[in-house]
Coordinates of C-alpha atoms in Angstrom, one line a residue:
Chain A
X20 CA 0.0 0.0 0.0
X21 CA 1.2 3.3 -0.9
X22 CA 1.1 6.7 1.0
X23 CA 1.0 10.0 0.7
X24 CA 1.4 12.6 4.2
X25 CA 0.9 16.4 3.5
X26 CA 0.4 17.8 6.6
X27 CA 0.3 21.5 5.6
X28 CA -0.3 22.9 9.5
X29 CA -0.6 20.8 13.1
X30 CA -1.3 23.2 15.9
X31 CA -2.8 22.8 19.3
X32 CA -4.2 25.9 20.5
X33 CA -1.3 28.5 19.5
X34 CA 1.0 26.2 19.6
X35 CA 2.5 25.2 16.0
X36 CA 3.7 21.5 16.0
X37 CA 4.1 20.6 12.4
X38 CA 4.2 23.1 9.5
X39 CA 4.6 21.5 5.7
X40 CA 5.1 18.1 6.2
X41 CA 4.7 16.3 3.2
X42 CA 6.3 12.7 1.9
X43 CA 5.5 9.7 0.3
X44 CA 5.7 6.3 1.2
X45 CA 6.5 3.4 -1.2
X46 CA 4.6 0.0 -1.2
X47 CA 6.4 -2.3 0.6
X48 CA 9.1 0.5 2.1
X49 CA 10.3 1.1 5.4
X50 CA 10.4 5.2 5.9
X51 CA 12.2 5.8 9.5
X52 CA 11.0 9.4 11.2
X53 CA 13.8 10.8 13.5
X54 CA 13.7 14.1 15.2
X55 CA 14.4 15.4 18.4
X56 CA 12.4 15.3 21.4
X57 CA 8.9 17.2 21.1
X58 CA 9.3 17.9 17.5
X59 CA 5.7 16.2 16.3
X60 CA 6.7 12.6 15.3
X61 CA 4.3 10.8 17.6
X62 CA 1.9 13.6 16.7
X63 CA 2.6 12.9 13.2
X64 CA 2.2 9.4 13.2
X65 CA -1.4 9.9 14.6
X66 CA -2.8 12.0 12.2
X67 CA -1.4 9.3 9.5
X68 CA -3.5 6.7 11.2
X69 CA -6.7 9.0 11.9
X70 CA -6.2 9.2 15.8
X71 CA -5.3 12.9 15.2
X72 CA -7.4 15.4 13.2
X73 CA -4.8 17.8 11.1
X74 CA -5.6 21.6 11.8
X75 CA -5.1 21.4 7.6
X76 CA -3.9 18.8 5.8
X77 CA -4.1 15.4 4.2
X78 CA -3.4 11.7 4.4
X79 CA -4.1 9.3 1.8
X80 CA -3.2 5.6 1.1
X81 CA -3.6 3.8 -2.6
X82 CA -3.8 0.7 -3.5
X83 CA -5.5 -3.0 -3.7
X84 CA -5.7 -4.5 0.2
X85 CA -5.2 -8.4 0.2
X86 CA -8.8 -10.2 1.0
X87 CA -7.3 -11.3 4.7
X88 CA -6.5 -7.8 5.6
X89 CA -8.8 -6.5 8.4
X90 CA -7.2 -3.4 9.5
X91 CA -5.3 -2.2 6.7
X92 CA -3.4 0.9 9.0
X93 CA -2.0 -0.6 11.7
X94 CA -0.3 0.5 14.8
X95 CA 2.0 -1.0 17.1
X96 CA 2.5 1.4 20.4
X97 CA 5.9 2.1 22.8
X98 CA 4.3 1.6 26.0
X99 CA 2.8 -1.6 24.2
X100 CA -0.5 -1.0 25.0
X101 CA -1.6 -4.5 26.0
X102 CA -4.8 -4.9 27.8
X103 CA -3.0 -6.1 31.2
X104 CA -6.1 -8.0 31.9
X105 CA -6.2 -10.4 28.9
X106 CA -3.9 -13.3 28.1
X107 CA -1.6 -13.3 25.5
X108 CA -3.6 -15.3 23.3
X109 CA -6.8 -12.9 24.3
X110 CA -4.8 -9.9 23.1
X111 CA -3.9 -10.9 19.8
X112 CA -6.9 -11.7 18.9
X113 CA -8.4 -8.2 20.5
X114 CA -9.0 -6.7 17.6
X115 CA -10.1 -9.9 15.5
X116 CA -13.6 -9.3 17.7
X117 CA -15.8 -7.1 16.1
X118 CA -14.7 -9.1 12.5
X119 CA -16.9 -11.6 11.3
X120 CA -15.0 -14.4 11.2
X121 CA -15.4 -18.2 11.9
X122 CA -13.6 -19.1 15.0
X123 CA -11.7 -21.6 13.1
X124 CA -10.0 -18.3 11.2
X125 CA -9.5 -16.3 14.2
X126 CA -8.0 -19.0 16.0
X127 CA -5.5 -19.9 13.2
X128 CA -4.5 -15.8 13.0
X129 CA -4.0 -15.8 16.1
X130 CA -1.9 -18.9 16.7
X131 CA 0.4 -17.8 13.2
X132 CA 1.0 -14.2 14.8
X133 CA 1.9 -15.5 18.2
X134 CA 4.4 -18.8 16.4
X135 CA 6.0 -16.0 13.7
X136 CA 6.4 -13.5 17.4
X137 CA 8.0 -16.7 19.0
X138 CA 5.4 -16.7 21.2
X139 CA 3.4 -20.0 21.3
X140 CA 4.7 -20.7 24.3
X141 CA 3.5 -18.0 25.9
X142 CA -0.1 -17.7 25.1
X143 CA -1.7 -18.4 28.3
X144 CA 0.7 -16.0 30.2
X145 CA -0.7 -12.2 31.4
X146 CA 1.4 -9.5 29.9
X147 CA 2.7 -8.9 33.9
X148 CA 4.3 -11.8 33.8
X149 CA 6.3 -11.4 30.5
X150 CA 9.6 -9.3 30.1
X151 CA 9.7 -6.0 28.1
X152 CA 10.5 -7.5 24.9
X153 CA 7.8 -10.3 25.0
X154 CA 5.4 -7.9 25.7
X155 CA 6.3 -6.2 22.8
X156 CA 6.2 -8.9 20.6
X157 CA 2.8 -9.5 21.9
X158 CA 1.9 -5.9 20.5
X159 CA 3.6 -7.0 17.0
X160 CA 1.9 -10.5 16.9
X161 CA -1.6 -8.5 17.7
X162 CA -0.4 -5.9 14.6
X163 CA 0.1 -9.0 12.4
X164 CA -3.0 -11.0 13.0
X165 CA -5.3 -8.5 11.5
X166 CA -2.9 -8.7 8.2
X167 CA -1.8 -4.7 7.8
X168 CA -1.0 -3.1 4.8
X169 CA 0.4 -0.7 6.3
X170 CA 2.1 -0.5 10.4
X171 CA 2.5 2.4 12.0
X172 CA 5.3 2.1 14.9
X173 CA 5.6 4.7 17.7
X174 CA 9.5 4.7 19.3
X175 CA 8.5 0.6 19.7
X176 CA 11.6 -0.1 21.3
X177 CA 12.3 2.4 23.0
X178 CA 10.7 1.2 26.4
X179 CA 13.3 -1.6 26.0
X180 CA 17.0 -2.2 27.2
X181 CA 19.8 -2.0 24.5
X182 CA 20.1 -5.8 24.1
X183 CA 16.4 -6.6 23.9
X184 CA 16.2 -3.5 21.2
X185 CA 18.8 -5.9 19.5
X186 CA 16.7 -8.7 19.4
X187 CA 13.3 -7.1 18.2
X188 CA 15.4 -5.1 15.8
X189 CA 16.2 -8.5 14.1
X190 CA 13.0 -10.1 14.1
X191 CA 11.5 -6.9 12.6
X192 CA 13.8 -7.8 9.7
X193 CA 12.8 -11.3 9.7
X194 CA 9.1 -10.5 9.3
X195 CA 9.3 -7.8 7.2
X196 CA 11.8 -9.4 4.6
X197 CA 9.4 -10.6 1.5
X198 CA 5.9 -9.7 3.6
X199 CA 5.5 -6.5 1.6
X200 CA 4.6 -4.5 5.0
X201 CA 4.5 -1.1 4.5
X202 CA 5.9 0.7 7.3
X203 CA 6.5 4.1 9.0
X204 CA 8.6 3.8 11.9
X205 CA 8.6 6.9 14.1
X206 CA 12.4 7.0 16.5
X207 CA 14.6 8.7 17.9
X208 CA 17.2 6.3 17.7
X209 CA 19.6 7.1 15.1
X210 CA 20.8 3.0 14.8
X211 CA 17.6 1.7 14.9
X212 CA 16.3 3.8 11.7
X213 CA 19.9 2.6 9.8
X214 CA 18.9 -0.6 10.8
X215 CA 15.3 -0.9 9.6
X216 CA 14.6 2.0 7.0
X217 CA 15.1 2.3 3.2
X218 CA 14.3 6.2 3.9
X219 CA 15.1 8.1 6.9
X220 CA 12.6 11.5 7.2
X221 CA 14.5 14.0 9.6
X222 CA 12.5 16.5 11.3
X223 CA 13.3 19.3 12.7
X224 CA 12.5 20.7 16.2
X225 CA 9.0 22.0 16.7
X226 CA 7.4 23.0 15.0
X227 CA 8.7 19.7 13.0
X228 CA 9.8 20.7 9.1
X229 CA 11.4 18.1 6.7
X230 CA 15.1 18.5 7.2
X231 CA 16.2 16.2 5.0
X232 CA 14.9 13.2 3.9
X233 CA 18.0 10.6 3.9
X234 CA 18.2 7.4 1.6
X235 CA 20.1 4.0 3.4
X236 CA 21.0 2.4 0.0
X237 CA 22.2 -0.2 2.0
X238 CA 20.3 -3.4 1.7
X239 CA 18.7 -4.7 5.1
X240 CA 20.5 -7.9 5.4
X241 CA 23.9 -6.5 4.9
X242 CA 23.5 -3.9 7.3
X243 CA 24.7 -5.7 10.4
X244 CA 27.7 -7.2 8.6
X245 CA 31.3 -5.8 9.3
X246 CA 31.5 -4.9 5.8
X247 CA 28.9 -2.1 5.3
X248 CA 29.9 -0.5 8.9
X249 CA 32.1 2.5 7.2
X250 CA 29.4 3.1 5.4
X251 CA 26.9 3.2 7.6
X252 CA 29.3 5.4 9.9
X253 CA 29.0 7.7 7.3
X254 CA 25.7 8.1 7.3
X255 CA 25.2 8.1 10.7
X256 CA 27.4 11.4 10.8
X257 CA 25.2 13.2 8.5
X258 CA 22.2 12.6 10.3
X259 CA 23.8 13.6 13.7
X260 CA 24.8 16.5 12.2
X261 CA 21.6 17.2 10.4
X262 CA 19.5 17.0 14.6
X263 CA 22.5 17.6 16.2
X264 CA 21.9 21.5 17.2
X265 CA 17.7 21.0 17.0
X266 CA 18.4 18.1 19.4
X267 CA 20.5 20.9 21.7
X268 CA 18.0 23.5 21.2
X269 CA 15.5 21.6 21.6
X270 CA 16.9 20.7 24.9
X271 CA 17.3 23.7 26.1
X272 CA 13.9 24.5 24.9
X273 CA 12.8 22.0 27.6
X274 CA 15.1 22.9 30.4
X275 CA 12.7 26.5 29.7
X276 CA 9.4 25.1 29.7
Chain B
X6 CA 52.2 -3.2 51.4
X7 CA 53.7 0.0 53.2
X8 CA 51.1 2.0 51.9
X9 CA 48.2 0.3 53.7
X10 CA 50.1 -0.4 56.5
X11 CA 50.6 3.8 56.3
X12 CA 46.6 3.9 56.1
X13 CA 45.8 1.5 58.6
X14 CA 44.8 4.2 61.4
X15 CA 42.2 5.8 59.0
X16 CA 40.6 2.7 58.5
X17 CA 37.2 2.6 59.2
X18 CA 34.7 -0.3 58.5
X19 CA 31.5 0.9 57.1
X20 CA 28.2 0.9 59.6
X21 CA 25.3 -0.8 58.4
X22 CA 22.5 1.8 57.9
X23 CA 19.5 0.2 55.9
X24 CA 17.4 -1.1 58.7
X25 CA 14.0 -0.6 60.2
X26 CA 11.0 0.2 57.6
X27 CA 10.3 -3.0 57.2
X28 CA 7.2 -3.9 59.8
X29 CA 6.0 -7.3 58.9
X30 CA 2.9 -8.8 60.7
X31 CA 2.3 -12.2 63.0
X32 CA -0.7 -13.6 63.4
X33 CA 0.0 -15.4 66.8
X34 CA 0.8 -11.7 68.6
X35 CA -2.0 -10.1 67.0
X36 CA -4.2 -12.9 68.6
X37 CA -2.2 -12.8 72.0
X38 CA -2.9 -9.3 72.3
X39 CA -7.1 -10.1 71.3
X40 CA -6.5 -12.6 74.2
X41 CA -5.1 -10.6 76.8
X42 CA -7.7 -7.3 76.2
X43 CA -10.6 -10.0 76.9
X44 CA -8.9 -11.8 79.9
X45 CA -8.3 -7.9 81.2
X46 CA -11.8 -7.0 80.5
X47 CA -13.1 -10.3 82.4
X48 CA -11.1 -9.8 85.4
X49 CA -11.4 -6.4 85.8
X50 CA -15.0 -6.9 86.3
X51 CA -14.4 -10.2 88.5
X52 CA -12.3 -7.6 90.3
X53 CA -15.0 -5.0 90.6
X54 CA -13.3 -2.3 89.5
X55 CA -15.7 -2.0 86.8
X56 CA -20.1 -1.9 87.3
X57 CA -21.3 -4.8 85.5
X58 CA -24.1 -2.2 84.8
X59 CA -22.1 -0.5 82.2
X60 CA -20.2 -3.1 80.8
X61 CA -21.2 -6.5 80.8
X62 CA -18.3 -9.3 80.6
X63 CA -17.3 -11.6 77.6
X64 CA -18.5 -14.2 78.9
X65 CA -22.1 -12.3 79.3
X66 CA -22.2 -11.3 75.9
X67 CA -21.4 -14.7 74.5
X68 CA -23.8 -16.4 76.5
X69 CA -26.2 -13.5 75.2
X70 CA -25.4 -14.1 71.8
X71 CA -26.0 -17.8 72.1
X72 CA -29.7 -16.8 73.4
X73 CA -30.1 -14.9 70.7
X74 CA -29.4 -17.1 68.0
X75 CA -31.1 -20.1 69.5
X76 CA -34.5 -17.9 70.0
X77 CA -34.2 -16.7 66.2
X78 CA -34.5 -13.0 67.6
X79 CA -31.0 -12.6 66.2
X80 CA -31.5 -13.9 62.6
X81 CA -34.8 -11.8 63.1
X82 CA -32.9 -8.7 63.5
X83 CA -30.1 -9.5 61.2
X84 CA -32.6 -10.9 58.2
X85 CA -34.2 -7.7 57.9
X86 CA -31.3 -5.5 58.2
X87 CA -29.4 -7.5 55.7
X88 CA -32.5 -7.3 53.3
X89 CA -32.3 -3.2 53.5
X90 CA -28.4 -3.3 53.2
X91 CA -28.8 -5.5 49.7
X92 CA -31.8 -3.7 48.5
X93 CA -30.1 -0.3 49.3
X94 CA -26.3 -1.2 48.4
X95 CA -27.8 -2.7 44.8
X96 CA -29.9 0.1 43.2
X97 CA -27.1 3.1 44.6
X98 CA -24.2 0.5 42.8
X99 CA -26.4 0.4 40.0
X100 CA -27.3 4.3 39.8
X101 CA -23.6 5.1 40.8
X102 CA -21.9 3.1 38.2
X103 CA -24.3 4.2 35.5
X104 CA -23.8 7.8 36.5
X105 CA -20.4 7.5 37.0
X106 CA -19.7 5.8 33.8
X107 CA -21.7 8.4 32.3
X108 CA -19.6 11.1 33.1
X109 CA -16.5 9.5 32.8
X110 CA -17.6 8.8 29.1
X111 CA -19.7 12.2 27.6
X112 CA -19.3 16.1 28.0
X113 CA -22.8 16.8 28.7
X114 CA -23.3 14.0 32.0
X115 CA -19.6 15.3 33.0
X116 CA -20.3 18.7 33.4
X117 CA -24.3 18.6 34.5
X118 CA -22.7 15.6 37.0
X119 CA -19.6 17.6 38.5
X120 CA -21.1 20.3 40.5
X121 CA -24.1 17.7 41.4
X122 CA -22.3 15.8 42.8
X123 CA -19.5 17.8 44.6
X124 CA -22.8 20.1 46.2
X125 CA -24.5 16.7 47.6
X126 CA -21.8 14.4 48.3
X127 CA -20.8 16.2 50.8
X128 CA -24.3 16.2 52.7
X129 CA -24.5 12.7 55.6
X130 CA -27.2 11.1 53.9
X131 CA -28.8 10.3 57.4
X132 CA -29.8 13.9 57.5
X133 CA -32.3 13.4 54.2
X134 CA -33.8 10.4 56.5
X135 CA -36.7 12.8 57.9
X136 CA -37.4 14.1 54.6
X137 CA -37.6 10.8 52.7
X138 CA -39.5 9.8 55.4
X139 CA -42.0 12.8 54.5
X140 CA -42.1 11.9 51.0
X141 CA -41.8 7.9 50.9
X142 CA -43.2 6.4 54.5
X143 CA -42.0 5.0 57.7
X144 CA -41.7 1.9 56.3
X145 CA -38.6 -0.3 54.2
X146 CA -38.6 2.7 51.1
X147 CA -37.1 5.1 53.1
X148 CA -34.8 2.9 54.3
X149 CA -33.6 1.3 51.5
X150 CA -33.7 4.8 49.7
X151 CA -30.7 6.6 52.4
X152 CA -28.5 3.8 52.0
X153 CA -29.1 3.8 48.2
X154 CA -28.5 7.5 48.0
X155 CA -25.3 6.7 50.6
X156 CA -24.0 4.2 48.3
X157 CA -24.3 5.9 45.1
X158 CA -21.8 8.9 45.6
X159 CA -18.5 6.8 46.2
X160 CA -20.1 4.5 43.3
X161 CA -20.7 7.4 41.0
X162 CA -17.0 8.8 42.1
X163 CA -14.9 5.8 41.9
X164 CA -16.3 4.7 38.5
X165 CA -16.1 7.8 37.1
X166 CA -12.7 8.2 38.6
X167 CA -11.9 4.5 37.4
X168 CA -12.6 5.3 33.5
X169 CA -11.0 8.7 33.5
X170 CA -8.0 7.2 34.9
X171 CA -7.7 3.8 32.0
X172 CA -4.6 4.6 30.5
X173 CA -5.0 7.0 27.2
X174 CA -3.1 4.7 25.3
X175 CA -5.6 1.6 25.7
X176 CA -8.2 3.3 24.3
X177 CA -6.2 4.8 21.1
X178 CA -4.7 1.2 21.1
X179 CA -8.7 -0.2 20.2
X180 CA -9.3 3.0 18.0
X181 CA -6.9 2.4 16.3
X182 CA -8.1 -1.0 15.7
X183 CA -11.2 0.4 14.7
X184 CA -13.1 -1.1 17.7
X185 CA -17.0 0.8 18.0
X186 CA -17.7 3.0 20.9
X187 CA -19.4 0.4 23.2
X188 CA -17.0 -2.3 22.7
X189 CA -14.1 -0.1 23.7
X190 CA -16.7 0.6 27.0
X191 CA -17.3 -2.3 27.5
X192 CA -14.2 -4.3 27.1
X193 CA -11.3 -1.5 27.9
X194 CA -12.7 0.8 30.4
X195 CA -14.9 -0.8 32.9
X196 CA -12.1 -3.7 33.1
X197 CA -9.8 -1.1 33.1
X198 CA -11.7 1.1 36.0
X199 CA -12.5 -2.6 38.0
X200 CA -9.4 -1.7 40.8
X201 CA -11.4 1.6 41.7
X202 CA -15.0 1.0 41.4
X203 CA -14.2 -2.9 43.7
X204 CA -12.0 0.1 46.2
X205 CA -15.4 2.4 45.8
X206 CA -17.6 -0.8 47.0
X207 CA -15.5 -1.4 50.0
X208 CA -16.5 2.3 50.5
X209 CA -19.8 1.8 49.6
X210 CA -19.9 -1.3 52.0
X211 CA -18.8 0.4 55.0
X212 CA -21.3 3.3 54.3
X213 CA -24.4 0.7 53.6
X214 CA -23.4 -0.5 57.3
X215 CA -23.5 2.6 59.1
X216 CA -26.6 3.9 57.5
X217 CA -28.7 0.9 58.5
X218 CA -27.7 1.2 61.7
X219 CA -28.9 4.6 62.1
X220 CA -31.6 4.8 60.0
X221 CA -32.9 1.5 62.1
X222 CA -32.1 3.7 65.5
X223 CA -34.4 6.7 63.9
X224 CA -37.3 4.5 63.0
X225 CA -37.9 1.1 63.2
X226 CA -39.0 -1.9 65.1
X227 CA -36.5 -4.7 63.5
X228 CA -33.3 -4.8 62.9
X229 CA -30.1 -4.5 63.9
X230 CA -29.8 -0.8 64.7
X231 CA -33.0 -1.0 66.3
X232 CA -32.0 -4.0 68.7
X233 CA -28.8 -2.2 69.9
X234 CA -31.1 0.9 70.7
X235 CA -33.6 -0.9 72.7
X236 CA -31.7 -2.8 74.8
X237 CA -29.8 0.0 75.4
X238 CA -32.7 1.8 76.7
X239 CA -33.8 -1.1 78.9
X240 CA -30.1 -1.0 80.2
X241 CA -29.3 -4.8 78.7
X242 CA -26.2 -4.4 77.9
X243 CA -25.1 -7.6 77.4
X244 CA -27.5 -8.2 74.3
X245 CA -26.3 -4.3 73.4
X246 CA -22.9 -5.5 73.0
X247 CA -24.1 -8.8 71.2
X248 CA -25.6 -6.9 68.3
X249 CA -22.5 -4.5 68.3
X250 CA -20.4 -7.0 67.6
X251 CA -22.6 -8.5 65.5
X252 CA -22.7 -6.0 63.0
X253 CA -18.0 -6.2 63.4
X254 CA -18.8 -10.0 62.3
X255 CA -21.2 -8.7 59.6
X256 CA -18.4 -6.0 58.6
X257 CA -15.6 -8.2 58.4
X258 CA -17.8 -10.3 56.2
X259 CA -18.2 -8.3 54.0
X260 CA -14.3 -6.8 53.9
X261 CA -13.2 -10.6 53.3
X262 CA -16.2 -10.8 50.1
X263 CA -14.8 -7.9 48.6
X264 CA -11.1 -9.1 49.2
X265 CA -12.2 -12.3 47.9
X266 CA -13.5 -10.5 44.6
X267 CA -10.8 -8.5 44.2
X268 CA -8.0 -11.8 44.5
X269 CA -10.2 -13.6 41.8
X270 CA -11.3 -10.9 39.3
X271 CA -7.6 -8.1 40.3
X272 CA -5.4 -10.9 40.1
X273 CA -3.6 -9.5 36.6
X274 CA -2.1 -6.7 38.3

């Protein structure tokens, strides 16, 4: 599924948040948002999946949704956003609910999410009693069992420790390699968007405006070998420098408030 | 080494200074203690110090109690005063949560329901007993109607309390899954606002007790409330003290119910 953001003007109140936003996404791409802290990506990301009304501007997606896609705009949260009362099992197949479907279906989406999450084990277990990570695989494998065209991650890992981020940042790969996901990843994480992004969108501090928008060139599997490191530095470089002083202004913006 | 051996005067082992905050509770002094205030209170008045006229001994009052519950009188008094508290206790928990929910859910119940509910909650809902009398009867409607009215406040606050509180996320979470209106109700913020509206019935509870009691004092013939009064005015204090503790059997009831709800339907947090 394709998309196209133009967020002319995001304001709440008199406060400006995001002034002429406006990109494309590719089917099947990975676009990574980075910015500094407060500059509208979260904001951002919910007017692209209609939780947030734009003060004036537009979102649109094109394209022909598979049959077994229920949701086709999909999020998947950073505080995970698990109902702590259900069971694994119970919140993956939340959102399969309101769907007609025979319970043979929703039993079989539900069991492929939680095996491609690694989570079959797990299914009886209450989000309290799983780790950081697992809980966030339980907010992927709920994503994946309603068959998105299109996910919409906010900071996902960034609730997590640096090794878990590791981990997810792999299977992210894994399930996004050949599935044709169409995905806007919102960060602040610098790695994590060279890791996962054929774009990267930087914003600027708020209000957020398009910096730059960076191309990885790189391709996904090859990122985490020793060989493609140099490169990689390189870009790394131009993105710090490109949030570098927003990141410090912003900062100190802050510090004011 | 010479160095350490230079050092050795300043050395200085570190004190331990992490103790005490830690109170932890045991069930056999708590029950030595129970024990020794009614050995205290049954020799004191084997001692005379104290008129059995104004306090009758444990023994007494168990040996009233056992009267009392072979004659019936005591289920007598208890059946009735348990039928107000359940009539009462049910329609205020079901007013209260439907308020409540109401105003934790639309603009127009949350701001008629606000100042309502700040004015009257404030107001002991045993003073409204005359007037309800005037306007419903002597009899069980009254009654049932102050512990209803009792009961609905906390209900009305804690549920309302309880929804506004869910987490925002939850509820964008089922947006964004394009769940309707009464399923995200239904299945993300009453579950979500259980923990304060089960803490609101313990409230609730507490208040449905207290408002039998004195509504039965004010104007009845059976009944709890109305037992303690009488034989208070006929100076029997041993069945007084029966029915006062009684009604600590009947609250403790109660608090073990409502923990034993909250173990089985809580126990995901």
């Amino acid at each position: 599924m394709k998309l196209a953001v133009d967020v002319r003007r995001h304001a709440y109140d008199d406060l400006l948040v995001l002034s002429d936003v406006s990109f494309t996404v590719a089917d099947g791409e990975v676009v990574c948002i980075v910015g500094p802290s407060g500059c509208g990506k979260s904001t951002l990301l919910g007017i692209v999946g209609g939780l947030v009304r734009p003060t004036d501007g537009t979102v649109a997606t094109e394209g022909a949704l598979r049959p077994g896609t229920l949701n086709p705009v999909t999020f998947v949260f950073q505080d995970f956003a698990l109902l702590p009362w259900r069971s694994v099992r119970d919140n993956v197949g939340f959102p399969l609910e309101h769907h007609r479907l025979s319970s043979a279906d929703r039993e079989a989406r539900v069991s492929d999410a939680l095996a491609r999450t690694g989570l079959a084990d797990f299914a009886g277990a209450l989000p309290k009693q799983l780790s950081g990570g697992m809980r966030q695989r339980v907010g992927i494998a709920r994503a994946l069992a309603v068959e998105p065209a299109l996910l919409l991650l906010d900071e996902p890992l960034s609730a997590l420790d640096a090794q878990t981020r590791e981990l997810l940042m792999d299977d992210f790969g894994r399930l996004w390699m050949g599935a044709g996901i169409t995905a806007l990843y919102v960060t602040h994480n610098l790695d994590e968007a060279l890791r996962l992004a054929d774009r990267i969108v930087v914003l600027s501090r708020r209000p957020g405006r398009i910096k730059d928008i960076v191309s990885v060139g790189i391709d996904r599997p090859d990122r985490t070998a020793v060989a493609a490191a140099p490169r990689l530095a390189v870009l790394r470089e131009r993105l710090w420098s490109l949030i570098r002083d927003e990141a410090a202004s912003a900062d100190r913006e802050m510090a004011r408030a | 080494m010479p160095e350490g051996q230079a050092l050795q005067p300043e050395r200085r082992p570190v004190a331990f200074r992490g103790g005490g905050f830690l109170p932890r509770t045991s069930r056999a002094v708590g029950a030595i203690g129970f024990a020794v205030v009614l050995l205290a209170w049954q020799g004191a008045l084997a001692a005379g110090w104290i008129s059995p006229v104004f306090l009758p001994s444990p023994v007494e009052v168990a040996l009233a109690l056992r009267d009392l519950a072979a004659s019936g009188e005591l289920w007598r008094h208890l059946s009735i005063s348990l039928y107000r508290i359940v009539l009462g206790w049910s329609f205020g928990t079901a007013a209260g949560l439907g308020v409540g929910s109401a105003m934790a859910l639309f603009s127009l119940a949350r701001s008629l329901g606000m100042p309502m509910i700040s004015a009257l909650f404030p107001i002991p809902k045993i003073a409204l007993l005359p007037l309800l009398i005037l306007w419903l009867g002597i009899g069980e409607t009254s009654k049932v109607a102050t512990i209803g009215l009792g009961v609905f406040f906390p209900t009305a606050i804690a549920t309302y309390s309880g929804i506004d509180n869910v987490s925002r996320t939850l509820i964008r979470m089922a947006q964004s899954f394009g769940i309707p209106f009464g399923a995200i109700v239904c299945k993300v913020a009453l579950p979500g606002a259980l923990p304060s509206i089960l803490s609101g019935m313990r409230i609730s509870a507490s208040i449905a007790l207290l408002l039998v009691v004195s509504a039965e004092m004010i104007g009845a013939e059976s009944g709890i409330g109305a037992f303690v009064l009488s034989a208070g005015n006929l100076m029997q204090t041993d069945q007084l003290v029966a029915g006062v503790a009684v009604l600590s059997v009947l609250g403790l009831l109660v608090g073990a119910a409502l923990s034993a709800a909250e173990k089985a339907l809580l126990s995901w947090r």
